[in-house]
PDB file of C-alpha atoms in Angstrom:
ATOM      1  CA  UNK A1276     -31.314 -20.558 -41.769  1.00 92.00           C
ATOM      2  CA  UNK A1277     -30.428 -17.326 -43.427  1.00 93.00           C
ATOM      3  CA  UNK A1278     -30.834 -17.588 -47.057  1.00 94.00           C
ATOM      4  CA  UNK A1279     -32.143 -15.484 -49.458  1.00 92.00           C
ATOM      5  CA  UNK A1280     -31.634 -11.892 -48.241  1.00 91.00           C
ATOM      6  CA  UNK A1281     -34.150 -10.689 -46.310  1.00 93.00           C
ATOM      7  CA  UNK A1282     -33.746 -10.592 -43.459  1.00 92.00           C
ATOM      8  CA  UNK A1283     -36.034 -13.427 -42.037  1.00 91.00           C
ATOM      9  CA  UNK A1284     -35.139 -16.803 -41.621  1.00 91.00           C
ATOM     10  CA  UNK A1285     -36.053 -19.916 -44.152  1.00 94.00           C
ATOM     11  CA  UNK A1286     -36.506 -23.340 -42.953  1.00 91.00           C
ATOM     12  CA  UNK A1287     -34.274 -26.120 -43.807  1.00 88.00           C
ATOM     13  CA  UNK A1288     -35.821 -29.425 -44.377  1.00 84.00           C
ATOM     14  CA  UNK A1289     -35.482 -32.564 -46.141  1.00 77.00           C
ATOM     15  CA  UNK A1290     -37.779 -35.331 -48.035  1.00 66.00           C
ATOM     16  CA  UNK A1291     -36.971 -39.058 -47.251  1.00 58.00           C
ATOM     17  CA  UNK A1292     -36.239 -40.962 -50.308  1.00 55.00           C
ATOM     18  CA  UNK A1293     -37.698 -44.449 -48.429  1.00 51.00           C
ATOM     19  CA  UNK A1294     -38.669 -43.990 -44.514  1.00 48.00           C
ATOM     20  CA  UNK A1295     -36.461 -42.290 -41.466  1.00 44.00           C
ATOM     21  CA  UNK A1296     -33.590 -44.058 -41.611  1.00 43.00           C
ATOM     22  CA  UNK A1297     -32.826 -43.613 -45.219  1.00 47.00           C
ATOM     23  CA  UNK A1298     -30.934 -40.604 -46.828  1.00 50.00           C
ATOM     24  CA  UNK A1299     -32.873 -38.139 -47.083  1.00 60.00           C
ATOM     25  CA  UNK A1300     -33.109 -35.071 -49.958  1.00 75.00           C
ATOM     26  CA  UNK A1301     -32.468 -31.254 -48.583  1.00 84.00           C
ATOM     27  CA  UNK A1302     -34.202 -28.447 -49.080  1.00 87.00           C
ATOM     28  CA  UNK A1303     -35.124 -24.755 -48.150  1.00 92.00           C
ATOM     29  CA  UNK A1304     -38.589 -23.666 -47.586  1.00 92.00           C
ATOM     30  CA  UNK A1305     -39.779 -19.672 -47.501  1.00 94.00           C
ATOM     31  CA  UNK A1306     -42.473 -19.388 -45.875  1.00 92.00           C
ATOM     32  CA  UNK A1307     -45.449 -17.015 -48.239  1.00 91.00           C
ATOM     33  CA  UNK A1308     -47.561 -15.789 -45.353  1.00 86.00           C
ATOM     34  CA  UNK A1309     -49.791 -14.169 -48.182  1.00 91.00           C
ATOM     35  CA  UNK A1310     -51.150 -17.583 -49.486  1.00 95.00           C
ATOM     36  CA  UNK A1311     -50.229 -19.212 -45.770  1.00 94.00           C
ATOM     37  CA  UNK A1312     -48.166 -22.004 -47.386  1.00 92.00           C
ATOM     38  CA  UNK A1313     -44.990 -23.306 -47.523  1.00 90.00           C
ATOM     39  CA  UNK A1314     -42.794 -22.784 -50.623  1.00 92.00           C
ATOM     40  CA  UNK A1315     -39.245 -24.837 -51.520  1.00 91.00           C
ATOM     41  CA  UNK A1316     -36.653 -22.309 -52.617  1.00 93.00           C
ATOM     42  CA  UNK A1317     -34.126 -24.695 -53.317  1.00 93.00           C
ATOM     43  CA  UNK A1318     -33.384 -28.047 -53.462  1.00 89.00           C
ATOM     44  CA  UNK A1319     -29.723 -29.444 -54.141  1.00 87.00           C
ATOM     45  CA  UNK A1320     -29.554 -32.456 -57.089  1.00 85.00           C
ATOM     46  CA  UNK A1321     -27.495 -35.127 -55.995  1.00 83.00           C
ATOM     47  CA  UNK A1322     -26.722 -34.067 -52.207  1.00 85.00           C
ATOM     48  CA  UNK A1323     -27.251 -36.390 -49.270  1.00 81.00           C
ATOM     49  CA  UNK A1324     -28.371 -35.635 -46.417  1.00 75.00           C
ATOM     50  CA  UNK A1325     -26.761 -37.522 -42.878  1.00 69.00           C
ATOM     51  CA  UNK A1326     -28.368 -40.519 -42.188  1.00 62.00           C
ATOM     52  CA  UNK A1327     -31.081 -40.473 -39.416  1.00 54.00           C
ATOM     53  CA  UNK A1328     -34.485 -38.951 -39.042  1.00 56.00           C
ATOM     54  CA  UNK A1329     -33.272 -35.119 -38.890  1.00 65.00           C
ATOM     55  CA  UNK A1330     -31.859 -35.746 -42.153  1.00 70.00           C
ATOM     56  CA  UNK A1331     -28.673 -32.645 -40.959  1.00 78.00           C
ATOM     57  CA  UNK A1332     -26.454 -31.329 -43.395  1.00 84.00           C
ATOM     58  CA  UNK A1333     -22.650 -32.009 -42.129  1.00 85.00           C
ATOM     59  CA  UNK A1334     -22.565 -28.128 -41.648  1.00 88.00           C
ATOM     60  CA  UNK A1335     -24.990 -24.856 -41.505  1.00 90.00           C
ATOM     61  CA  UNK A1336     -22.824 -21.968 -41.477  1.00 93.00           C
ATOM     62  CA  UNK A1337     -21.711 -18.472 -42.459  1.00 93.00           C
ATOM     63  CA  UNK A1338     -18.712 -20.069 -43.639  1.00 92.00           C
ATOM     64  CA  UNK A1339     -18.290 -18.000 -47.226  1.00 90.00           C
ATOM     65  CA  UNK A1340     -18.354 -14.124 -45.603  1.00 82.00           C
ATOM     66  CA  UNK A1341     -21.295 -12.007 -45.474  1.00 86.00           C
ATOM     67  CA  UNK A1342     -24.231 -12.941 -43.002  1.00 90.00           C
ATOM     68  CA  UNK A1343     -25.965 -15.746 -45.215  1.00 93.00           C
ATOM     69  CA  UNK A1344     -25.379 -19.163 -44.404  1.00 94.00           C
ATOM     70  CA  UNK A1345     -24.244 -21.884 -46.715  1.00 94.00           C
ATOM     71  CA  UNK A1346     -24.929 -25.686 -46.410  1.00 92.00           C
ATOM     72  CA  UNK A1347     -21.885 -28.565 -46.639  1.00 91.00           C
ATOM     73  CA  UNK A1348     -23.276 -31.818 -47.977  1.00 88.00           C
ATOM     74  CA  UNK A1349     -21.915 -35.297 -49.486  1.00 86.00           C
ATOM     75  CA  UNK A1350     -23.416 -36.516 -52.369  1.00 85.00           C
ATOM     76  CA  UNK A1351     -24.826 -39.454 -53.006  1.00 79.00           C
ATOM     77  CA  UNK A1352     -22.415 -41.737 -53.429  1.00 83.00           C
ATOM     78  CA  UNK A1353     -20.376 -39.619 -50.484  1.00 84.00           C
ATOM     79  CA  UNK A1354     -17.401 -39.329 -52.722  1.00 91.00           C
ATOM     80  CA  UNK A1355     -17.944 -35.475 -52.526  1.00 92.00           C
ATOM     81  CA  UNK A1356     -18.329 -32.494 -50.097  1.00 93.00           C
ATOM     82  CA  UNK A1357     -20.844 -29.905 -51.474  1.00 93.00           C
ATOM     83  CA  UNK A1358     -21.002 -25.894 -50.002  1.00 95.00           C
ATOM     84  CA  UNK A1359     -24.182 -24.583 -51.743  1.00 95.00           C
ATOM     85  CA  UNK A1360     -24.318 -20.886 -51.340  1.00 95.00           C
ATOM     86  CA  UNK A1361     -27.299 -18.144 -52.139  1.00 94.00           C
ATOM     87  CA  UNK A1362     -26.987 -16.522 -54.940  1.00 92.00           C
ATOM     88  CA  UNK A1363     -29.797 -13.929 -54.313  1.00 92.00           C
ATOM     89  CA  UNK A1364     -28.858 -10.344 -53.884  1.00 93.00           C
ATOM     90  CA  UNK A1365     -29.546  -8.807 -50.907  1.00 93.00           C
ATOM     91  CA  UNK A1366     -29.509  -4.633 -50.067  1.00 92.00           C
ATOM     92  CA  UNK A1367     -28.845  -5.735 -46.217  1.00 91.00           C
ATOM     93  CA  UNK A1368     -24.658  -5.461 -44.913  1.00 87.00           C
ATOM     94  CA  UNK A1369     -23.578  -6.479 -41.960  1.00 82.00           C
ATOM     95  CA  UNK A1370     -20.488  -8.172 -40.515  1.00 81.00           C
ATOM     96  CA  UNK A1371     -20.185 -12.037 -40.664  1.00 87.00           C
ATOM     97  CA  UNK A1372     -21.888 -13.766 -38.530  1.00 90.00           C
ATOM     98  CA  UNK A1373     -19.085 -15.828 -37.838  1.00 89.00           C
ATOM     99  CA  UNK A1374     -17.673 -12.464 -36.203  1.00 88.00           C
ATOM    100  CA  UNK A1375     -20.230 -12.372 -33.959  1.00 88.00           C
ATOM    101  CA  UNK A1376     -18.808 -14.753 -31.102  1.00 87.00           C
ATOM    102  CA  UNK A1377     -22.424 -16.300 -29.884  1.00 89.00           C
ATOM    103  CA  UNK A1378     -22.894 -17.914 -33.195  1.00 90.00           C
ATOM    104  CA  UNK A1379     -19.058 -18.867 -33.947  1.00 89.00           C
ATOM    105  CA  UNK A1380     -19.428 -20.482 -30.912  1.00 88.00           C
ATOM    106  CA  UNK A1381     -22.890 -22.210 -31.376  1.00 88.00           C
ATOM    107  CA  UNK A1382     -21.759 -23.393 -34.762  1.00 88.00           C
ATOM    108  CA  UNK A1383     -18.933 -25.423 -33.025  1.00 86.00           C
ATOM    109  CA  UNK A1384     -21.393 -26.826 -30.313  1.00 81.00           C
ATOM    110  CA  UNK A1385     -24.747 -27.340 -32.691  1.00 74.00           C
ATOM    111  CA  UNK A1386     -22.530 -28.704 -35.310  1.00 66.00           C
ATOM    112  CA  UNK A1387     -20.387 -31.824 -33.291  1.00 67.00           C
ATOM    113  CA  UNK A1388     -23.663 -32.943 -31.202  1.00 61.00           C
ATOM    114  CA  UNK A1389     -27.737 -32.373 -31.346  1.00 62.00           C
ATOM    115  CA  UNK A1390     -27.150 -30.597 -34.852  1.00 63.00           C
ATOM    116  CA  UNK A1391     -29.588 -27.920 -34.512  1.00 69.00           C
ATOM    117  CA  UNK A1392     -29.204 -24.221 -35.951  1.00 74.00           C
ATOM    118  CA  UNK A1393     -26.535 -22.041 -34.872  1.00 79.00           C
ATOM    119  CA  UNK A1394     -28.034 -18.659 -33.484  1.00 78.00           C
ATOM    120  CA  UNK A1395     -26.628 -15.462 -33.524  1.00 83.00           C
ATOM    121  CA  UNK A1396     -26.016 -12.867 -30.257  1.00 81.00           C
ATOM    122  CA  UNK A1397     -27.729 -10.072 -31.817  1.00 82.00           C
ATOM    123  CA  UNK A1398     -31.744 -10.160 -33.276  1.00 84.00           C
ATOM    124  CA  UNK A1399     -31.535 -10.365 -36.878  1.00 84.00           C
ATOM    125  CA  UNK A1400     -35.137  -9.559 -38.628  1.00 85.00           C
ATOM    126  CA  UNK A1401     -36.724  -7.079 -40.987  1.00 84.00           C
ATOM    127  CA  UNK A1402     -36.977  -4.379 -38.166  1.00 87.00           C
ATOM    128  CA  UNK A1403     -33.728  -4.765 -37.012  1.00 84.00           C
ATOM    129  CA  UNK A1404     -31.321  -1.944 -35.847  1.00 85.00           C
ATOM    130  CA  UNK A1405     -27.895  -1.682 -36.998  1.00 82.00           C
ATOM    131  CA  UNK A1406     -25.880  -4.812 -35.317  1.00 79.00           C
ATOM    132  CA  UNK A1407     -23.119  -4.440 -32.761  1.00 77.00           C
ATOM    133  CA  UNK A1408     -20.045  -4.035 -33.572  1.00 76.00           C
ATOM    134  CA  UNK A1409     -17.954  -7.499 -33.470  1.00 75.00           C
ATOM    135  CA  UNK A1410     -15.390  -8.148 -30.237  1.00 70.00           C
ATOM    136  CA  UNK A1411     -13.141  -9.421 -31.980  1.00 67.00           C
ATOM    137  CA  UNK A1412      -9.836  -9.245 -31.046  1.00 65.00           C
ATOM    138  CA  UNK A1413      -6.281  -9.885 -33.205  1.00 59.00           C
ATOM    139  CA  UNK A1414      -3.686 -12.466 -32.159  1.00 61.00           C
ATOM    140  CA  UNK A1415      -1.482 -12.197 -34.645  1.00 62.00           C
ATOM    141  CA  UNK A1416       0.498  -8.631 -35.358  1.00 57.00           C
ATOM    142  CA  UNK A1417       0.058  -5.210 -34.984  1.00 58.00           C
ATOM    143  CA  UNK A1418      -0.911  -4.244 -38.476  1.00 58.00           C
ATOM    144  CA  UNK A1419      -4.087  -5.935 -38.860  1.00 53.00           C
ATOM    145  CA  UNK A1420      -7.461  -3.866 -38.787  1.00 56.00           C
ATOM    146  CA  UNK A1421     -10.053  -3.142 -35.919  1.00 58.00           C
ATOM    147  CA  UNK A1422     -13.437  -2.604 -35.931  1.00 55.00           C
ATOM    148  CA  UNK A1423     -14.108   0.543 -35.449  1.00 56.00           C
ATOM    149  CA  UNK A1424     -17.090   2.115 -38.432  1.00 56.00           C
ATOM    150  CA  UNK A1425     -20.293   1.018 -38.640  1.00 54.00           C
ATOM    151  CA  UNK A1426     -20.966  -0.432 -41.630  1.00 49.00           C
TER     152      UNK A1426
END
């Protein structure tokens, strides 16, 4: 997943509280590649992850707006749903990724099914180019915006 502003991707994870089939406890690893070990970023208190061996969140999207993606979880006692969101700045602007229709459309299937990561249709990493413009078009009126600057 897309995290904490750079542009590379973190790895979301989870830590079984008894064996496979329990609930399990989420969490976001960045990988250092300078000490060649994996580091937890995050970890929410009190969320829950589905039940099974993949331990999924109910959703992994760019659900909030700017290309980072935020994680929907019950809590324990699933009286609760959870959207934790980064709060680390970031110098990188781009549309949302939910613009780009590839990943809108992969967060629909990966989401209802397998659960696995949505992916986007553009290459997002730290020697990326500028990405492509979203196709998005307007149903509803006239007056709404298009695309048409880079950002």
């Amino acid at each position: 997943m897309w995290w904490d502003g750079d542009l590379l991707r973190e790895l979301l994870d989870y830590n079984p509280d008894k064996d496979i089939w329990q609930n399990g406890r989420p969490k976001i690893l960045k990988w250092d590649w300078q000490k060649n070990e994996l580091k937890t970023i995050f970890e929410p208190d009190g969320a829950t992850a589905i039940p099974g061996t993949k331990g999924t969140p109910c959703l992994l999207a760019d659900i909030l707006g700017d290309w980072r993606e935020e994680l929907l979880y019950t809590n324990d006692s699933s009286t609760e749903l959870r959207i934790y969101t980064s709060t680390c700045l970031t110098e990188h602007k781009f549309y949302t990724l939910m613009h780009d229709h590839v990943y809108r459309l992969s967060v629909a299937f990966q989401n209802t099914a397998y659960n696995s990561p949505p992916h986007t249709g553009f290459y997002i990493g730290d020697d990326m180019e500028k990405p492509p413009l979203p196709l998005s078009n307007y149903v509803r009126g006239e007056d709404l915006p298009e695309f048409t600057e880079e950002i």
